[in-house]
């Protein structure tokens, strides 16, 4: 079979797989409330956590950036958060926002807030692993969309999540047969992953990135390829539109121009307007 000339890149968390909402609602937010003893303001703090991490332009930010943003607001609005400056210092200056790097900084400084942040992050990992399979499944119409896409394009998972987790989630639902490449956290930034894939010779107007967060759009833009948004809380209708309109347009060379602009405008309005 002749090699396909189209490439479709698909983000995993919160785009193909319905994993973000449960992780944030069941783990990230509630565990912060518990670790910092914020039960008194729980409802408003969790509402704000979800706005920042799920429903506005900051959707999908790194967990430590999200934590610092939340604690900074809590420090101003509800109760002093001890050591908030040390956390800000680390979040702003570390070359790597990861548990390992946080651990090294904590050992170096002995800062109690960094210790709490690490404990929170590790507990979140345990909590996420324990989430039931029903909390980690593909959105409706993702399977049909992948089958359709794979009919005429190479399909790449382009995710910044842990490779093992991505592979497991896609394998559990037998979606891997509809993919040709798996690019994950260990493959570098999404922009770099797309650039690497394009080195195989796909023309720019035959490459599409499907994603749910600003970072996905930026990765597409930096490679000058098309972008199709999956809108938070409208995932099913977004995938339906991919099947009915966006996919066929892309395949038929009618994606660029007005349609692409409208998709990007709607996406930005959606992320800016839901606070
Ligand atoms: Mg995502």
Coordinates of C-alpha atoms and ligand atoms in Angstrom, one line a residue:
X1 CA 0.0 0.0 0.0
X2 CA 1.2 3.4 -0.9
X3 CA 2.2 5.5 2.1
X4 CA -0.5 7.9 3.2
X5 CA 0.1 11.6 2.5
X6 CA -2.0 12.9 5.3
X7 CA -1.1 13.1 9.0
X8 CA -3.5 13.6 11.9
X9 CA -2.1 14.2 15.3
X10 CA -4.3 13.7 18.3
X11 CA -3.8 14.8 21.9
X12 CA -4.8 12.3 24.5
X13 CA -5.8 13.8 27.9
X14 CA -9.0 15.8 27.7
X15 CA -9.2 15.4 23.9
X16 CA -9.5 11.8 22.9
X17 CA -9.6 10.4 26.5
X18 CA -12.0 11.7 29.1
X19 CA -9.4 11.8 31.8
X20 CA -8.8 15.4 32.8
X21 CA -12.1 16.1 34.5
X22 CA -12.0 13.2 36.9
X23 CA -8.3 13.7 37.7
X24 CA -9.0 17.4 38.6
X25 CA -12.3 16.9 40.3
X26 CA -11.4 13.8 42.3
X27 CA -7.7 14.2 42.9
X28 CA -5.8 17.5 42.2
X29 CA -8.3 20.0 43.8
X30 CA -9.5 17.9 46.8
X31 CA -6.0 16.7 47.7
X32 CA -4.8 20.3 47.8
X33 CA -7.7 21.2 50.1
X34 CA -6.7 18.3 52.4
X35 CA -3.0 18.9 52.4
X36 CA -3.3 22.6 53.2
X37 CA -6.4 22.2 55.6
X38 CA -8.6 24.4 53.5
X39 CA -11.9 22.6 54.2
X40 CA -13.5 25.8 55.4
X41 CA -13.5 27.3 51.9
X42 CA -13.6 24.0 50.0
X43 CA -16.5 24.8 47.6
X44 CA -15.2 28.1 46.3
X45 CA -11.6 26.8 46.2
X46 CA -12.5 23.8 44.2
X47 CA -14.7 25.8 41.9
X48 CA -11.8 28.1 41.2
X49 CA -9.4 25.1 40.8
X50 CA -11.6 23.7 38.1
X51 CA -12.0 27.1 36.3
X52 CA -8.2 27.5 36.1
X53 CA -7.3 23.9 35.2
X54 CA -10.3 22.8 33.1
X55 CA -12.5 25.6 31.8
X56 CA -10.4 28.7 30.9
X57 CA -7.4 29.6 28.9
X58 CA -5.1 28.0 31.4
X59 CA -6.6 24.6 30.9
X60 CA -3.9 21.9 30.9
X61 CA -1.2 24.0 32.7
X62 CA 1.4 22.1 34.6
X63 CA 0.2 20.8 38.0
X64 CA 2.8 22.8 39.9
X65 CA 1.9 26.1 38.1
X66 CA -1.7 25.3 38.9
X67 CA -0.9 24.7 42.5
X68 CA 1.1 27.9 42.9
X69 CA -1.6 29.9 41.3
X70 CA -4.3 28.4 43.6
X71 CA -2.2 28.9 46.8
X72 CA -1.3 32.4 45.8
X73 CA -5.0 33.3 45.5
X74 CA -5.8 31.5 48.7
X75 CA -3.0 33.4 50.4
X76 CA -4.6 36.7 49.3
X77 CA -8.2 35.8 49.8
X78 CA -8.6 33.4 52.7
X79 CA -5.6 32.5 54.8
X80 CA -1.8 33.1 54.8
X81 CA 0.0 30.2 53.1
X82 CA 3.3 29.6 54.8
X83 CA 6.3 29.6 52.5
X84 CA 4.3 30.7 49.4
X85 CA 7.3 32.7 48.1
X86 CA 9.6 29.6 48.1
X87 CA 7.1 27.7 46.0
X88 CA 6.8 30.7 43.7
X89 CA 10.6 30.9 43.4
X90 CA 10.8 27.2 42.5
X91 CA 7.9 27.2 40.0
X92 CA 9.2 30.3 38.3
X93 CA 12.9 29.3 38.0
X94 CA 13.2 25.5 37.9
X95 CA 14.2 24.2 34.4
X96 CA 11.9 21.2 35.0
X97 CA 8.5 21.1 36.7
X98 CA 8.6 17.5 37.9
X99 CA 8.5 15.6 41.2
X100 CA 12.2 14.7 40.8
X101 CA 13.2 18.3 40.5
X102 CA 11.0 19.4 43.3
X103 CA 12.5 16.7 45.5
X104 CA 16.0 17.9 44.8
X105 CA 15.0 21.4 45.7
X106 CA 13.3 20.3 48.9
X107 CA 16.3 18.4 50.0
X108 CA 18.5 21.4 49.3
X109 CA 16.4 24.0 51.1
X110 CA 14.4 21.9 53.6
X111 CA 11.4 24.1 52.8
X112 CA 8.2 22.8 54.4
X113 CA 6.0 24.1 51.6
X114 CA 8.0 22.2 49.0
X115 CA 7.6 19.1 51.1
X116 CA 3.9 19.6 51.2
X117 CA 3.8 20.2 47.4
X118 CA 5.7 17.0 46.8
X119 CA 3.5 15.0 49.1
X120 CA 0.4 16.5 47.3
X121 CA 1.9 15.6 43.9
X122 CA 2.7 12.0 44.9
X123 CA -0.7 11.5 46.5
X124 CA -2.3 12.8 43.3
X125 CA -0.3 10.2 41.3
X126 CA -1.6 7.4 43.6
X127 CA -5.1 8.8 43.3
X128 CA -5.0 8.9 39.5
X129 CA -3.7 5.4 39.3
X130 CA -6.7 4.3 41.5
X131 CA -9.3 6.0 39.3
X132 CA -11.7 3.5 37.9
X133 CA -11.6 2.4 34.3
X134 CA -14.8 4.3 33.7
X135 CA -13.0 7.5 34.6
X136 CA -10.4 7.0 31.9
X137 CA -12.3 6.2 28.8
X138 CA -12.5 7.8 25.3
X139 CA -15.1 10.4 24.7
X140 CA -18.1 9.3 22.6
X141 CA -17.3 9.2 18.8
X142 CA -13.5 9.0 19.3
X143 CA -13.4 5.5 18.1
X144 CA -15.4 6.2 14.9
X145 CA -13.3 9.3 14.4
X146 CA -10.0 7.3 14.6
X147 CA -11.3 4.6 12.3
X148 CA -12.3 7.3 9.8
X149 CA -9.0 9.2 10.2
X150 CA -6.9 6.1 9.9
X151 CA -8.7 5.3 6.6
X152 CA -6.9 8.0 4.8
X153 CA -4.2 9.4 7.2
X154 CA -1.4 8.3 9.4
X155 CA -2.5 8.9 13.0
X156 CA -0.2 10.0 15.7
X157 CA -0.9 10.4 19.4
X158 CA 0.8 13.6 20.5
X159 CA 0.6 13.8 24.3
X160 CA 2.6 15.4 27.1
X161 CA 1.5 12.7 29.5
X162 CA 3.5 9.7 30.7
X163 CA 4.0 7.2 27.8
X164 CA 3.0 4.1 29.9
X165 CA -0.3 5.8 31.0
X166 CA -1.2 6.8 27.4
X167 CA -0.4 3.3 26.0
X168 CA -2.5 1.6 28.7
X169 CA -5.4 3.9 28.2
X170 CA -5.5 3.5 24.4
X171 CA -4.8 -0.2 24.6
X172 CA -7.6 -0.8 27.1
X173 CA -10.1 0.5 24.5
X174 CA -8.4 -1.1 21.6
X175 CA -7.6 2.2 19.9
X176 CA -3.9 1.6 19.3
X177 CA -4.5 -0.3 16.0
X178 CA -5.8 3.0 14.6
X179 CA -2.6 4.8 15.4
X180 CA 0.8 4.8 13.7
X181 CA 2.9 6.8 16.1
X182 CA 2.9 7.4 19.9
X183 CA 4.6 10.6 20.9
X184 CA 4.5 11.1 24.7
X185 CA 6.2 13.0 27.5
X186 CA 9.5 11.3 26.7
X187 CA 9.4 12.5 23.0
X188 CA 9.7 16.2 23.9
X189 CA 7.3 19.1 23.5
X190 CA 4.3 18.8 21.3
X191 CA 5.7 21.3 18.9
X192 CA 8.9 19.3 18.6
X193 CA 6.9 16.0 18.2
X194 CA 4.9 17.4 15.3
X195 CA 8.1 18.8 13.7
X196 CA 9.8 15.4 14.0
X197 CA 6.8 13.6 12.4
X198 CA 6.8 16.1 9.6
X199 CA 10.3 15.3 8.7
X200 CA 8.9 12.2 7.1
X201 CA 7.7 14.4 4.3
X202 CA 4.0 15.3 5.0
X203 CA 3.1 18.6 3.3
X204 CA 1.9 21.3 5.8
X205 CA -1.6 21.4 4.3
X206 CA -2.0 17.7 4.8
X207 CA -1.3 17.8 8.6
X208 CA -3.9 18.4 11.3
X209 CA -3.5 18.6 15.1
X210 CA -6.6 17.8 17.2
X211 CA -6.4 19.2 20.7
X212 CA -8.3 20.7 23.6
X213 CA -5.9 23.2 25.2
X214 CA -4.0 26.3 24.2
X215 CA -0.7 24.4 24.1
X216 CA -2.1 22.1 21.4
X217 CA -3.1 25.1 19.2
X218 CA 0.3 26.7 19.8
X219 CA 2.1 23.5 18.8
X220 CA 0.0 23.4 15.6
X221 CA 0.6 27.1 14.9
X222 CA 4.4 26.8 15.4
X223 CA 4.5 24.1 12.7
X224 CA 2.1 26.0 10.5
X225 CA -0.4 23.2 10.3
X226 CA -4.1 23.0 10.7
X227 CA -5.8 22.8 14.1
X228 CA -9.1 21.3 15.1
X229 CA -10.4 22.0 18.6
X230 CA -12.2 19.6 20.9
X231 CA -14.2 22.0 23.2
X232 CA -14.3 21.3 27.0
X233 CA -17.8 20.1 28.0
X234 CA -18.7 19.8 24.3
X235 CA -16.4 17.0 23.5
X236 CA -19.0 14.7 21.9
X237 CA -20.4 17.4 19.6
X238 CA -16.8 18.4 18.7
X239 CA -16.0 14.9 17.7
X240 CA -19.2 14.6 15.8
X241 CA -18.3 17.7 13.8
X242 CA -14.9 16.2 13.1
X243 CA -16.7 13.2 11.6
X244 CA -19.3 15.1 9.7
X245 CA -17.5 18.3 8.6
X246 CA -13.9 18.9 9.7
X247 CA -12.5 15.5 8.7
X248 CA -14.1 15.5 5.2
X249 CA -13.0 19.1 4.6
X250 CA -9.4 18.3 5.6
X251 CA -9.4 15.3 3.4
X252 CA -10.9 17.3 0.5
X253 CA -8.4 20.2 0.8
X254 CA -11.2 22.6 2.1
X255 CA -10.0 23.1 5.6
X256 CA -8.0 26.3 5.4
X257 CA -9.3 29.9 5.3
X258 CA -12.7 30.7 6.8
X259 CA -13.4 27.3 8.3
X260 CA -10.0 27.2 10.1
X261 CA -10.4 30.7 11.3
X262 CA -13.9 30.0 12.7
X263 CA -12.6 26.9 14.5
X264 CA -9.8 28.9 16.2
X265 CA -12.1 31.8 17.1
X266 CA -14.7 29.5 18.6
X267 CA -11.9 27.7 20.6
X268 CA -10.4 30.9 22.0
X269 CA -13.8 32.4 22.9
X270 CA -14.7 29.1 24.6
X271 CA -11.5 29.2 26.7
X272 CA -11.8 32.9 27.5
X273 CA -15.4 33.1 28.2
X274 CA -16.2 30.3 30.6
X275 CA -14.7 31.7 33.8
Ligands
LIG1 MG1 -5.3 17.7 26.4

